[in-house]
XYZ file of C-alpha atoms in Angstrom:
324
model
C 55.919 -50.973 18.184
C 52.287 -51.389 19.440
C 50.858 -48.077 20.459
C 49.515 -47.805 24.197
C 45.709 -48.125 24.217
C 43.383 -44.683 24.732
C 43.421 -43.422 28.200
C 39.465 -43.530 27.282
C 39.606 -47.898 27.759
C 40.775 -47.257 31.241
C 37.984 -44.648 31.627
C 35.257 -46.321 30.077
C 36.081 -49.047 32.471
C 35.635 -47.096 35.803
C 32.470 -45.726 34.786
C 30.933 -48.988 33.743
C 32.006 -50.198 37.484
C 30.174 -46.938 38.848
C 27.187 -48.081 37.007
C 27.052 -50.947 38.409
C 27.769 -49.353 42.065
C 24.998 -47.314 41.912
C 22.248 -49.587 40.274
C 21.985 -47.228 36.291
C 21.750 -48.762 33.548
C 22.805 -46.189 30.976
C 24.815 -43.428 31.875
C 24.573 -40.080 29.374
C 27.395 -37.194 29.523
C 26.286 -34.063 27.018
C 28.647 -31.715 26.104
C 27.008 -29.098 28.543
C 27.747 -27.048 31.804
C 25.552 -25.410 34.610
C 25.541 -22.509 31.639
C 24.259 -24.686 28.967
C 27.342 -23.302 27.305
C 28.508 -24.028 24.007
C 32.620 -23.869 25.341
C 33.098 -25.479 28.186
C 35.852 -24.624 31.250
C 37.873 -27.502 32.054
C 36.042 -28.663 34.925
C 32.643 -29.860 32.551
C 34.502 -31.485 30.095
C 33.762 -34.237 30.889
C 32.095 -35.996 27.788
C 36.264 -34.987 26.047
C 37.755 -36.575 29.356
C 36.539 -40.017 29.067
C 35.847 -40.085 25.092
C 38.866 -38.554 24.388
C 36.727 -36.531 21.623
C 37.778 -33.188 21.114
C 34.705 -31.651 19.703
C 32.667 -28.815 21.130
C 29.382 -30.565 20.864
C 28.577 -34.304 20.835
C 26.450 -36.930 23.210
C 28.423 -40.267 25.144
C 26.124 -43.047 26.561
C 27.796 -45.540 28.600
C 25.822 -48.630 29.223
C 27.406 -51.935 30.796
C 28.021 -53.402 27.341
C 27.937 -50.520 24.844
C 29.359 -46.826 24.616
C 28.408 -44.388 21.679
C 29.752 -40.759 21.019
C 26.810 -39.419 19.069
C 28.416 -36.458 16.538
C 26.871 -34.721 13.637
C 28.389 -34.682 10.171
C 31.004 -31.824 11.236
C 32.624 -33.874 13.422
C 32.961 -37.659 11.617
C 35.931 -37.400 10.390
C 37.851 -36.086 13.532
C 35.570 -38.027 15.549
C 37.147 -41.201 13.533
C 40.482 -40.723 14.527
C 40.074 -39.942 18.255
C 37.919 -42.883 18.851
C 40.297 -45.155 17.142
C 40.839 -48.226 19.742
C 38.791 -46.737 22.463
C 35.545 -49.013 21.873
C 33.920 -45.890 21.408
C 31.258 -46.403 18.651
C 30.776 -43.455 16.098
C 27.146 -42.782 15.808
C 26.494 -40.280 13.215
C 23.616 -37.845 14.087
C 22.224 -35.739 10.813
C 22.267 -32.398 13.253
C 23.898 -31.329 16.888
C 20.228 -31.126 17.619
C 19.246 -34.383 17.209
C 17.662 -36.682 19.155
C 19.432 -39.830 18.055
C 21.248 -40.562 21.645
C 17.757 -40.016 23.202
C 16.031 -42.408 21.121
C 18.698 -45.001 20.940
C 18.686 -44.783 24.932
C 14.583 -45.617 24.642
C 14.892 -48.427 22.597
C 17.963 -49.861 24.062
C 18.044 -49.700 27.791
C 15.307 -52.436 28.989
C 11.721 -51.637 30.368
C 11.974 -50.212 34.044
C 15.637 -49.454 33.834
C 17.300 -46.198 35.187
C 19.165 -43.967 32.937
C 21.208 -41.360 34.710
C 22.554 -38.005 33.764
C 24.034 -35.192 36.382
C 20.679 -32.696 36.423
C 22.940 -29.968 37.045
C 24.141 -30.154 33.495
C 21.140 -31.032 31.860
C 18.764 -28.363 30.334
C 14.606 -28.194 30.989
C 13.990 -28.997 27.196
C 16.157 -32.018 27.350
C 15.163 -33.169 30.563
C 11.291 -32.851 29.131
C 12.343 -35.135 26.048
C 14.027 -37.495 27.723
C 11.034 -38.223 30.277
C 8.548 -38.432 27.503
C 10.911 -40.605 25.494
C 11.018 -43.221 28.186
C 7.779 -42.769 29.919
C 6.307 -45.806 28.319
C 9.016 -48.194 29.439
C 8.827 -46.545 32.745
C 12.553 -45.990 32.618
C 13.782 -44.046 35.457
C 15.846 -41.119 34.942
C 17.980 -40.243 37.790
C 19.075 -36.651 38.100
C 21.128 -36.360 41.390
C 24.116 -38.192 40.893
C 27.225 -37.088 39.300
C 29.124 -40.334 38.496
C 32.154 -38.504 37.026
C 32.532 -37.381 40.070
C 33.265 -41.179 40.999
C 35.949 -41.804 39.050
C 37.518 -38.228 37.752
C 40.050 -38.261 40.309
C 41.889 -35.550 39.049
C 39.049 -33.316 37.594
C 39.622 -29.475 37.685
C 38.205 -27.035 39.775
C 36.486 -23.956 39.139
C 38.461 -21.143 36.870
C 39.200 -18.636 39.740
C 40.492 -15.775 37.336
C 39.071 -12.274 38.134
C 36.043 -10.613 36.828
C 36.775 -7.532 35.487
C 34.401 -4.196 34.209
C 33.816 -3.516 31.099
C 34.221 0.105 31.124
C 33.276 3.666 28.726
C 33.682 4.154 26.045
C 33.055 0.841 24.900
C 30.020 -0.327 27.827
C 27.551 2.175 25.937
C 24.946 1.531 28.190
C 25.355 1.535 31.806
C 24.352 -1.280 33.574
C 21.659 0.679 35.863
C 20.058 1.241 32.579
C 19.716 -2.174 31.544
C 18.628 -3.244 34.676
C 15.942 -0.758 34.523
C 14.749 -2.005 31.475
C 14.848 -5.767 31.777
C 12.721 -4.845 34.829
C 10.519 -3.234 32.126
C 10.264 -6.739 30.683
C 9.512 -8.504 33.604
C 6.877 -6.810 34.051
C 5.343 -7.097 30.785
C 5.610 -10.739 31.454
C 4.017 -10.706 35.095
C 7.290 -11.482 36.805
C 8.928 -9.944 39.584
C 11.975 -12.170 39.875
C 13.787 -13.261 36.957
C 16.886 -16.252 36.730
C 19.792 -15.714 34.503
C 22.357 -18.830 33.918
C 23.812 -18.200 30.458
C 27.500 -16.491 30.428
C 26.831 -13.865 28.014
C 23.805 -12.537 28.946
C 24.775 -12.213 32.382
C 28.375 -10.494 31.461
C 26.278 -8.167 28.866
C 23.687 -7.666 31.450
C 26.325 -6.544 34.496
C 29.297 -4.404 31.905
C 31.195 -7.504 33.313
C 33.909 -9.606 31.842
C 35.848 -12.541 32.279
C 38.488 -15.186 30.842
C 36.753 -18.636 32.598
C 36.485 -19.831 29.160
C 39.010 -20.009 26.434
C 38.499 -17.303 23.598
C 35.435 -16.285 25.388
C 35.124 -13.427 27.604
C 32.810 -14.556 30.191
C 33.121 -15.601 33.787
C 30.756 -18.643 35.630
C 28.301 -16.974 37.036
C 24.288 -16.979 38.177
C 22.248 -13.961 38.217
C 19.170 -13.386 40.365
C 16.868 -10.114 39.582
C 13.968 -8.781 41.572
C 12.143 -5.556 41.679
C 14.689 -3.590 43.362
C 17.933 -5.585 43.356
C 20.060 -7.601 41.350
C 22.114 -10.658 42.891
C 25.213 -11.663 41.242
C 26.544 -15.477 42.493
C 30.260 -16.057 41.571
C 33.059 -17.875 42.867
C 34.450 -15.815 46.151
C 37.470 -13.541 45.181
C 36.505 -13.374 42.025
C 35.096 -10.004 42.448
C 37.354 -7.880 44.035
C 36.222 -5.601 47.147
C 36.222 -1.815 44.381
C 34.087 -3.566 42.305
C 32.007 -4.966 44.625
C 31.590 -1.468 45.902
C 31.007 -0.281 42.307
C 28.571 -2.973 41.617
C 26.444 -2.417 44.921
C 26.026 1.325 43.931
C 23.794 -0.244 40.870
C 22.035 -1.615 43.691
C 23.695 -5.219 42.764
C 24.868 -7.524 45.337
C 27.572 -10.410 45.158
C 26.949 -13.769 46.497
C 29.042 -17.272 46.673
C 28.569 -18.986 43.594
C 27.578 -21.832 44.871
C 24.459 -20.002 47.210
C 22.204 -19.801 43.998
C 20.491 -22.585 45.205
C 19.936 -21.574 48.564
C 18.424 -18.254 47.077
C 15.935 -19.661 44.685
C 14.865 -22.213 47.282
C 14.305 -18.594 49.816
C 11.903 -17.159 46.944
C 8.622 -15.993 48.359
C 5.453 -18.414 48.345
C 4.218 -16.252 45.709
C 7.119 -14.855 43.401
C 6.713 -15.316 40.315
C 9.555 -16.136 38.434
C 10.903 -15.479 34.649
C 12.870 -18.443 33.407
C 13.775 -19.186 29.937
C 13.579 -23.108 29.166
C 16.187 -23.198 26.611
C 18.432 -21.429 28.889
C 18.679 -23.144 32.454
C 19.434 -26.583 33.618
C 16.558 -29.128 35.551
C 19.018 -29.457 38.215
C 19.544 -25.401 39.068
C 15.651 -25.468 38.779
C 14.663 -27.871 40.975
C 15.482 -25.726 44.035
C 12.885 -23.085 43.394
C 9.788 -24.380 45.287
C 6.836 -25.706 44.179
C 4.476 -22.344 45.537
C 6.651 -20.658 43.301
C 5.060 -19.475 39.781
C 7.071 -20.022 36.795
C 6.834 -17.759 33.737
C 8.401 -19.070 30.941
C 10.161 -17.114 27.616
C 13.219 -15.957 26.177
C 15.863 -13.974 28.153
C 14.581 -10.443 27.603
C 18.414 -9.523 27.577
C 19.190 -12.058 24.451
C 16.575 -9.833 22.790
C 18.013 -6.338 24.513
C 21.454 -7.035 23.719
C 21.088 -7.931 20.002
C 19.913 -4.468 19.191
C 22.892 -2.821 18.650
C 23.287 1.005 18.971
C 24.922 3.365 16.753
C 28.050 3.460 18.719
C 28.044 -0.235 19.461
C 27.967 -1.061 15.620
C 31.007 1.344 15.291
C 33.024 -0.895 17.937
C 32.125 -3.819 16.377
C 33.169 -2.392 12.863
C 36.564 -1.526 14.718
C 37.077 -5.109 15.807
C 36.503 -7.028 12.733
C 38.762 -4.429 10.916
C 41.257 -5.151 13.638
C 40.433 -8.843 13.746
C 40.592 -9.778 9.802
């Protein structure tokens, strides 16, 4: 008996017709989230939803004749099997870091074409390789359209399971504390507003938790942090109304998660703003206006939180004990 073809044929197809709705050339889907997140919730897996690859990392390009999953050498073999019959070339990459799908997509897609990826899932490092990449074939790279969004039809929404606090004994260090000194930080680097997108800083940063993610406890979530107050942007309901009321005694508000761009777009002529490159996506960026200084380094809280007190290394002790 002849086995029915990938659901990723079908797939393939509709996006190649979107490409040709809206005018692109090349399509690219990373493996990649708002977050920049290694694990994905459901709802941004959308490189696994029309590849059918089950990987955590790996890069599809969809052109009108061709489609590549670009995998390093952890992934071949499995990468193999899913693909089987979808049309799906393998394209080995020596590293998840490399550039391969960027500089296949610069040699391949003609001079003056338009490459498209959805901005809002694309980090500032990427999106500054990919424009120097194709800046002397004056290939377009269009940001603002999400074409899964064409032809998902049944895509998932957002995770809507609670946040919860992570409480004594095991949050060491209160969260008015950490504020205090990533405000320390700031300062050091001439900021007085600072952006937070990645799930673990933020969750570190707040005593927060979450279960958005599978085997991760985070929760989607945007962070905005000035002088005197911290704004926390997640999904409404999320946060229930005690913890809210918890939470704004740290002088923290709670926002709509989807009102991060509104706020960075209300910055002050002259803010200047801490961003980390590595760490946020072109798309959440490109609301904070042009008056707006940006100071760029690494979260000071990726540095905080890897310094581990005394009592912190005993809990982690505890867990891998419990763990293995």
């Amino acid at each position: 008996m002849t086995s029915a073809l990938p659901l990723a044929v079908g797939r393939i197809a509709d996006l190649r017709a979107a490409l040709h709705r809206h005018g692109i050339d090349a399509l690219l889907i990373p493996s990649s989230d708002p977050h920049l997140s290694e694990y994905l919730p459901e709802h941004w897996q959308g490189r696994r939803w029309a590849s059918g690859f089950n990987g955590s990392v790996g890069n599809l390009v969809v052109t009108r004749e061709f489609a590549g999953l670009f995998a390093d050498s952890r992934y071949w073999i499995q990468a193999e099997k899913e693909l089987a019959g979808s049309g799906i070339a393998l394209m080995e990459t020596a590293a998840a870091t490399s550039p391969m799908h960027i500089e296949w997509l610069a040699d391949n897609v003609p001079a003056g074409g338009c490459v498209s990826v959805d901005g809002a899932v694309l980090g500032l490092g990427a999106h500054r390789a990919l424009a120097q990449a194709f800046s002397s074939k004056k290939i377009q790279l269009k940001l603002d359209i999400d074409v899964l969004a064409d032809v998902w039809r049944d895509r998932p929404s957002l995770p809507l399971q609670p946040v919860f606090e992570h409480a004594m004994p095991y949050a060491v260090t209160p969260r008015a504390e950490k504020l205090a000194a990533l405000r320390t930080a700031m300062r050091a680097h001439g900021a007085d507003w600072h952006l937070l997108s990645t799930l673990d800083d933020i969750a570190w940063l707040f005593n927060l938790r979450g279960r958005d993610v599978a085997f991760n406890p985070v929760f989607l979530a945007f962070a905005l942090v000035d002088e005197l107050r911290a704004t926390l942007f997640v999904s409404p309901g999320k946060i229930d109304a005690e913890l809210t009321r918890i939470l704004a005694a740290d002088g923290i508000d709670v926002a709509p998660y989807d009102a991060v761009g509104e706020a960075l777009a209300g910055l002050p002529e002259k803010a200047r703003l801490l961003i980390d490159a590595d760490r946020n996506t072109v798309g959440t960026l490109s609301h904070v206006p042009a008056a707006v200084t940006r100071i760029e380094a690494i979260n000071p809280s990726t540095l905080m939180k890897s310094r581990k007190t005394d009592a912190e290394i005993a809990f982690v002790r505890e867990a891998m004990a419990q763990d293995g």
